[in-house]
Amino acid sequence: MSIPLNAYLLVGAILFSLGTLGVLMRRSVLIVFISIELMLQGVNLTFAAYGAFLEDMAGSMFVVISLTVAAAEAAVGLAILVALGRRVTEFYVDRLDTLRW
Amino acid sequence: MTDFPWLIPLFPLVAFAINGAFGPRYLKKATGVIGSAGILGAFAATVALWIGGVHSDTPDFTLYRWVSSGSFSIDIGFVLDPLTVVMLLVVTGVSFLVHVYSIGYMAHDESFARFFTWLPLFVFAMIMLVLSNNFLSLYVFWELVGVCSYLLIGFWHQRKSAADAAVKAFLVNRIGDFGFAIGIILIFWNFGSLNYGDVFASVSDKSPDLMLLIALLLFIGAVGKSAQFPLHIWLPDAMEGPTPVSALIHAATMVTAGVYMVARMRPIFEVSNEALLVVGGIGAFTALFAASIGLAQTDIKRVLAYSTVSQLGLMFLALGAGAYTVAIFHLATHAFFKALLFLGSGSVIHAMQNQQEMSEYGGLWRRMKWTYFTFLLGGLALSGVFPLAGFWSKDELLASAFFKGVASDGSWAFTVFWIMGLLASLLTAVYTFRMIILTFHGKPRNAELHSHSHESPISMVAPLVVLAAGAVALGGAVGFPPEHGFIHDYLYKVPGVFHFAGAGEITAVISLAIISTAVAAFGIVAAYAVYSRRQPSPEAVAALSPRVYGLLYRKYYVDEIVNYGIVGVTKGIGLILWAIDAKIVDGIVNLIGWTVRATSSLTRRVQTGQVQNYLFLIAAGAVVSVGAFVIFR
Amino acid sequence: MTDQIVAFTYLSIVASVAGLATILVRSPVHSALSLVVVVFHVAGMFVLLGNGFLAAVQVIVYAGAIVVLFLFTMMLLDLRRHETERTVHRRQIWLAIPIAVLLFAEVAWIAISKPEISENLKGAFPPQTIDELGGSAQALATVMFTDYLLPFEVASVLLLAAAIGAMVLARNPDEESLASPPDMIEDAAGTDGSSDQPEGELSETPATHG
């Protein structure tokens, strides 16, 4: 393990922050979704790195669980998008505000 | 041989579950058989428990740990001692007969399955109440008994009077249960445990005043459940329920719970003479009071209801005198003959097309001989005629009060109570035979109903015969010789239960027995003299002394006092509080509401409907909290 | 050791650049493909961390399942015609960039300044133990089916719920009759009277119209 833990954490931080930026600034619903996956990548990397350096399998276990949640989230989210596709023709987050009132 | 007692409550519970789940749809009439079978199973298991042998030192049977919190724990457990066994035998035995009887009585009712759903649940609750070995589960099942009585008294809920009676029973019981709950809380507070064993073991360490308070609070619960003055008002109204329910409430379940509870809590009550005095006093007063009301009622079931109140009063008199054995003995015999009388009256009501007024009866004995003879036996037993069951238990009961009164420990009040009890048993004989004469003798006063009357079906008559056998023989079989009969020796195995004072003085016992028999005989003769000459009619008797009769007929105006006094005052206070509520409280509430609305009309601008605005705020929140972590760690 | 440093430098730079591309490219398809690049390189880092099993799972689940799901959805929704419109939230971008930078600064600060891991915090799975067990898959299995059995089961329930939920949500309610098997159509269209029957008799369908 010549690479220090800090380096992994830093890469995780970069991916997480990029994901956050994507979620906050992109208009396309799909890209917002993809950005969320990017954030999860950063989190997974952090988990795995800590798991390896702490010599504990809990880190890997958390990554597996987080993968499961990501898959479930993507499936349900995209299914909602498909259902939404029957009612609207454009998928911009800033135009989907019907539920406000 | 004591590892199967969980079967006893299980049978009725299973019957309840099956009937509740499948009854209305699939089982229909079969629910009656299932319910009866469930109770029969419980009875069989109880008999097995009895034969298997239960002793004073039988350890509590623990089913599972219910609550466990630190050093405090509550087990669902059973206390197995002779007292439990006697109670269970009475409860399951009488309940079984009532179930069988109900199959016939309720045959034409649309809600047959619903009836046989609540009935086993009622019995289950009572069984668990008797078996409980701690105050918490006692309280839980105490309340479950109340709930079931509510459901069953209001069984014909489409009738307003039945629904009202159910609510009244529930509310009046709540008053008692409130005291009971405070008592239990006090016990937990001071003893740190709710198990009977733990509490009873350390009773003597606590101050007598505290124990008096706890005993009185527990007794309030018993007063509510067992319909003692002044909380007796629900019981006569409970007659709105189907007659088998009345029989169950009066004989086997519900009202006996209070007597059982006081008997079970005897270590708490025995600490202070004052508590025993209150128990005996309330009991004696209620016995006389209710018996006198019973004289003037015209509804056959109401007469029996007041009779139950009166008899329960006598049981409490015995409990107050420290004669627990005798109280339980009377409870058992009373369960038999009172169930018999109720089921008999149900048979009459069934034959008279639900007419309950005795002014419409008369001359029925030729039409329904089985009912008449069994009813007559029940009436004789209730009056305490030798050698029927009531004689043995009531005689001992009065003797116990007498001896307590003449004892040198300053309980002279019990002599007064004894006289009251004696008067009550005189009145008991009078109203019982007034009822029998008005119902079965003389000429039919309503020819049309009379011509349609008929003997009841076999499933109704058979329980009557069995109960009649019990009412005739039970007392002598288990209670002879006095103070040394089977039931006494059996119950003496419970630690702390002893022969009451003076029990050994045979001549005194016999002379007291002669006195009480003479009193009963006089009552019967008096009733015969008044009601059997000429055409007996309640109106003619009422004309003898309208004022007294009115007082009795209106039940000493207790209901009215409660209505205008307590309810009226409460209503007045309520009106004042309502005014305060409408003006001041609502004003404050409106002010708050207005403020919130004003604020929200400003803040709602934040809600844009733009998901990314919200996400931005989440991210900003994350930045702030992570920043705080970075700076302050 | 230098080869590890080289590998890590390569992986981290490519992952970061691909991450940047993921959020900046115009088309969602390109964005998803960039995510695949990120996923592969993060998987590479898992290998560097000595966790080959996790790397394999990462590639299979993310690249193989999730991104494919994204691409399927894009195909289904036919997003091409909107690609000429603005892609960025014009007003919010001026808030988003500072917040993201701040967030990065804070997390990076924590990442860099975190002290070294002390020995007494370490768990039961040093590299030698993992090797003795036969690899990271075996090591993960030993905890997954013992200590983490309940979370594992819950996760499987979650997946099941998500699968059912996705199907329910994505089903077209207007085309419900087409989705039904043929005999049920016949049942629905043929015997109108069957709807009047009480509930209890609905179960015996074959007999009624056989």
Coordinates of C-alpha atoms in Angstrom, one line a residue, chain B residues 66-263:
Chain B
W66 CA -43.7 -10.0 28.3
V67 CA -41.9 -6.9 29.5
S68 CA -38.2 -6.7 30.4
S69 CA -36.7 -3.4 31.2
G70 CA -33.7 -3.2 33.5
S71 CA -34.5 -4.9 36.8
F72 CA -38.3 -4.7 36.1
S73 CA -39.9 -7.5 34.3
I74 CA -43.4 -8.8 33.7
D75 CA -44.1 -12.4 32.8
I76 CA -47.3 -13.7 31.4
G77 CA -47.7 -16.1 34.1
F78 CA -50.3 -18.1 35.9
V79 CA -50.9 -18.3 39.6
L80 CA -52.0 -21.8 40.4
D81 CA -53.5 -22.4 43.7
P82 CA -56.8 -23.8 45.0
L83 CA -58.5 -20.4 44.8
T84 CA -57.7 -20.2 41.0
V85 CA -58.9 -23.7 40.5
V86 CA -62.2 -23.1 42.3
M87 CA -62.8 -19.9 40.3
L88 CA -61.9 -21.6 37.1
L89 CA -64.2 -24.5 37.7
V90 CA -67.1 -22.1 38.3
V91 CA -66.2 -19.9 35.4
T92 CA -65.7 -22.6 32.8
G93 CA -68.5 -24.8 34.1
V94 CA -71.2 -22.2 34.2
S95 CA -70.0 -20.6 31.0
F96 CA -70.2 -23.9 29.2
L97 CA -73.8 -24.4 30.2
V98 CA -74.6 -20.8 29.1
H99 CA -73.0 -21.5 25.8
V100 CA -75.1 -24.6 25.2
Y101 CA -78.2 -22.7 26.3
S102 CA -77.4 -19.8 23.9
I103 CA -77.4 -22.2 20.9
G104 CA -81.1 -22.6 21.5
Y105 CA -81.8 -19.1 22.8
M106 CA -80.1 -17.2 19.9
A107 CA -81.1 -19.7 17.2
H108 CA -83.2 -17.1 15.4
D109 CA -80.8 -14.2 15.7
E110 CA -79.2 -12.9 12.6
S111 CA -75.9 -12.1 14.3
F112 CA -75.6 -15.6 15.8
A113 CA -71.9 -15.9 14.7
R114 CA -71.1 -12.5 16.1
F115 CA -72.6 -13.6 19.5
F116 CA -70.5 -16.7 19.5
T117 CA -67.4 -14.7 18.7
W118 CA -67.7 -12.4 21.7
L119 CA -68.9 -15.0 24.2
P120 CA -65.7 -17.1 24.1
L121 CA -63.6 -14.0 24.2
F122 CA -65.5 -12.9 27.3
V123 CA -64.8 -16.2 29.0
F124 CA -61.2 -16.1 27.8
A125 CA -60.7 -12.7 29.4
M126 CA -62.2 -13.9 32.6
I127 CA -60.0 -17.0 32.7
M128 CA -56.9 -15.0 32.1
L129 CA -58.0 -12.5 34.8
V130 CA -58.3 -15.4 37.3
L131 CA -55.0 -16.9 36.2
S132 CA -52.9 -13.8 36.1
N133 CA -50.0 -13.7 38.6
N134 CA -49.3 -10.0 38.3
F135 CA -51.2 -6.8 38.6
L136 CA -50.5 -5.7 35.0
S137 CA -52.0 -8.6 33.3
L138 CA -54.8 -8.6 35.9
Y139 CA -55.5 -5.1 34.8
V140 CA -55.3 -5.8 31.1
F141 CA -57.8 -8.7 31.3
W142 CA -59.9 -6.8 33.8
E143 CA -60.3 -4.2 31.1
L144 CA -60.8 -6.9 28.4
V145 CA -63.7 -8.2 30.5
G146 CA -65.1 -4.7 30.5
V147 CA -64.8 -4.4 26.7
C148 CA -66.4 -7.7 26.1
S149 CA -69.3 -6.8 28.4
Y150 CA -69.7 -3.6 26.5
L151 CA -69.8 -5.6 23.2
L152 CA -72.3 -8.1 24.6
I153 CA -74.6 -5.8 26.5
G154 CA -74.8 -3.7 23.4
F155 CA -75.2 -6.8 21.3
W156 CA -78.5 -5.6 19.9
H157 CA -77.0 -2.2 19.1
Q158 CA -79.8 -1.3 16.8
R159 CA -81.9 -0.8 19.9
K160 CA -81.0 2.6 21.4
S161 CA -81.6 1.4 25.0
A162 CA -79.1 -1.5 24.5
A163 CA -76.5 0.8 23.1
D164 CA -77.1 3.3 25.9
A165 CA -76.9 0.5 28.5
A166 CA -73.6 -0.7 27.0
V167 CA -72.1 2.8 27.2
K168 CA -73.4 3.2 30.7
A169 CA -71.9 -0.1 31.8
F170 CA -68.6 0.9 30.2
L171 CA -68.5 4.4 31.7
V172 CA -69.4 3.3 35.2
N173 CA -66.8 0.6 35.1
R174 CA -64.3 3.1 34.0
I175 CA -64.8 5.0 37.2
G176 CA -64.0 1.9 39.2
D177 CA -61.1 1.0 36.9
F178 CA -59.6 4.4 37.4
G179 CA -59.3 3.8 41.1
F180 CA -58.0 0.4 40.4
A181 CA -55.4 1.7 38.0
I182 CA -54.2 4.3 40.5
G183 CA -54.0 1.5 43.1
I184 CA -51.8 -0.5 40.8
I185 CA -49.6 2.5 40.0
L186 CA -49.2 3.1 43.7
I187 CA -48.2 -0.5 44.2
F188 CA -45.6 -0.4 41.5
W189 CA -44.3 2.9 42.8
N190 CA -43.9 1.6 46.3
F191 CA -43.0 -2.0 45.7
G192 CA -41.1 -1.8 42.5
S193 CA -42.7 -5.0 41.3
L194 CA -46.1 -6.0 40.0
N195 CA -45.9 -9.8 40.8
Y196 CA -48.3 -10.9 43.4
G197 CA -45.7 -12.9 45.2
D198 CA -43.2 -10.0 45.5
V199 CA -45.8 -7.6 46.6
F200 CA -47.5 -9.8 49.2
A201 CA -44.2 -10.8 50.6
S202 CA -43.3 -7.2 51.5
V203 CA -46.7 -5.9 52.5
S204 CA -45.7 -5.8 56.2
D205 CA -42.7 -3.5 55.5
K206 CA -44.9 -0.7 54.3
S207 CA -46.8 1.9 56.3
P208 CA -50.4 0.8 57.2
D209 CA -51.7 4.1 55.9
L210 CA -50.3 3.5 52.5
M211 CA -51.7 0.0 52.5
L212 CA -55.1 1.3 53.5
L213 CA -55.0 3.7 50.6
I214 CA -54.0 1.0 48.1
A215 CA -56.6 -1.4 49.5
L216 CA -59.3 1.3 49.1
L217 CA -58.3 2.2 45.6
L218 CA -58.3 -1.5 44.6
F219 CA -61.7 -1.8 46.3
I220 CA -63.0 1.0 44.1
G221 CA -62.2 -1.2 41.2
A222 CA -64.0 -4.1 42.7
V223 CA -67.0 -1.8 43.5
G224 CA -67.2 -0.9 39.8
K225 CA -66.8 -4.4 38.4
S226 CA -68.9 -6.1 41.0
A227 CA -71.7 -3.5 41.0
Q228 CA -71.6 -2.4 44.6
F229 CA -73.2 0.9 45.8
P230 CA -72.8 3.5 44.5
L231 CA -71.5 2.1 41.2
H232 CA -74.2 -0.6 41.0
I233 CA -76.3 1.4 38.5
W234 CA -74.9 -0.2 35.4
L235 CA -75.8 -3.8 36.3
P236 CA -79.6 -3.5 36.0
D237 CA -79.3 -1.7 32.7
A238 CA -77.0 -4.4 31.5
M239 CA -80.2 -6.5 31.2
E240 CA -80.6 -5.0 27.8
G241 CA -78.2 -7.6 26.5
P242 CA -79.3 -11.1 25.5
T243 CA -80.4 -13.1 28.5
P244 CA -77.4 -15.6 28.3
V245 CA -75.1 -12.7 28.5
S246 CA -76.9 -11.5 31.6
A247 CA -76.5 -15.0 33.0
L248 CA -72.8 -15.0 32.2
I249 CA -72.2 -11.5 33.6
H250 CA -74.1 -12.2 36.8
A251 CA -73.0 -15.7 37.5
A252 CA -69.7 -16.7 36.1
T253 CA -67.7 -13.7 34.7
M254 CA -67.5 -10.0 35.2
V255 CA -69.2 -9.4 38.6
T256 CA -67.4 -12.2 40.3
A257 CA -64.1 -10.6 39.2
G258 CA -64.4 -8.0 42.0
V259 CA -65.0 -10.6 44.7
Y260 CA -62.2 -12.8 43.3
M261 CA -59.8 -9.8 43.2
V262 CA -60.5 -8.8 46.8
A263 CA -60.0 -12.4 47.9

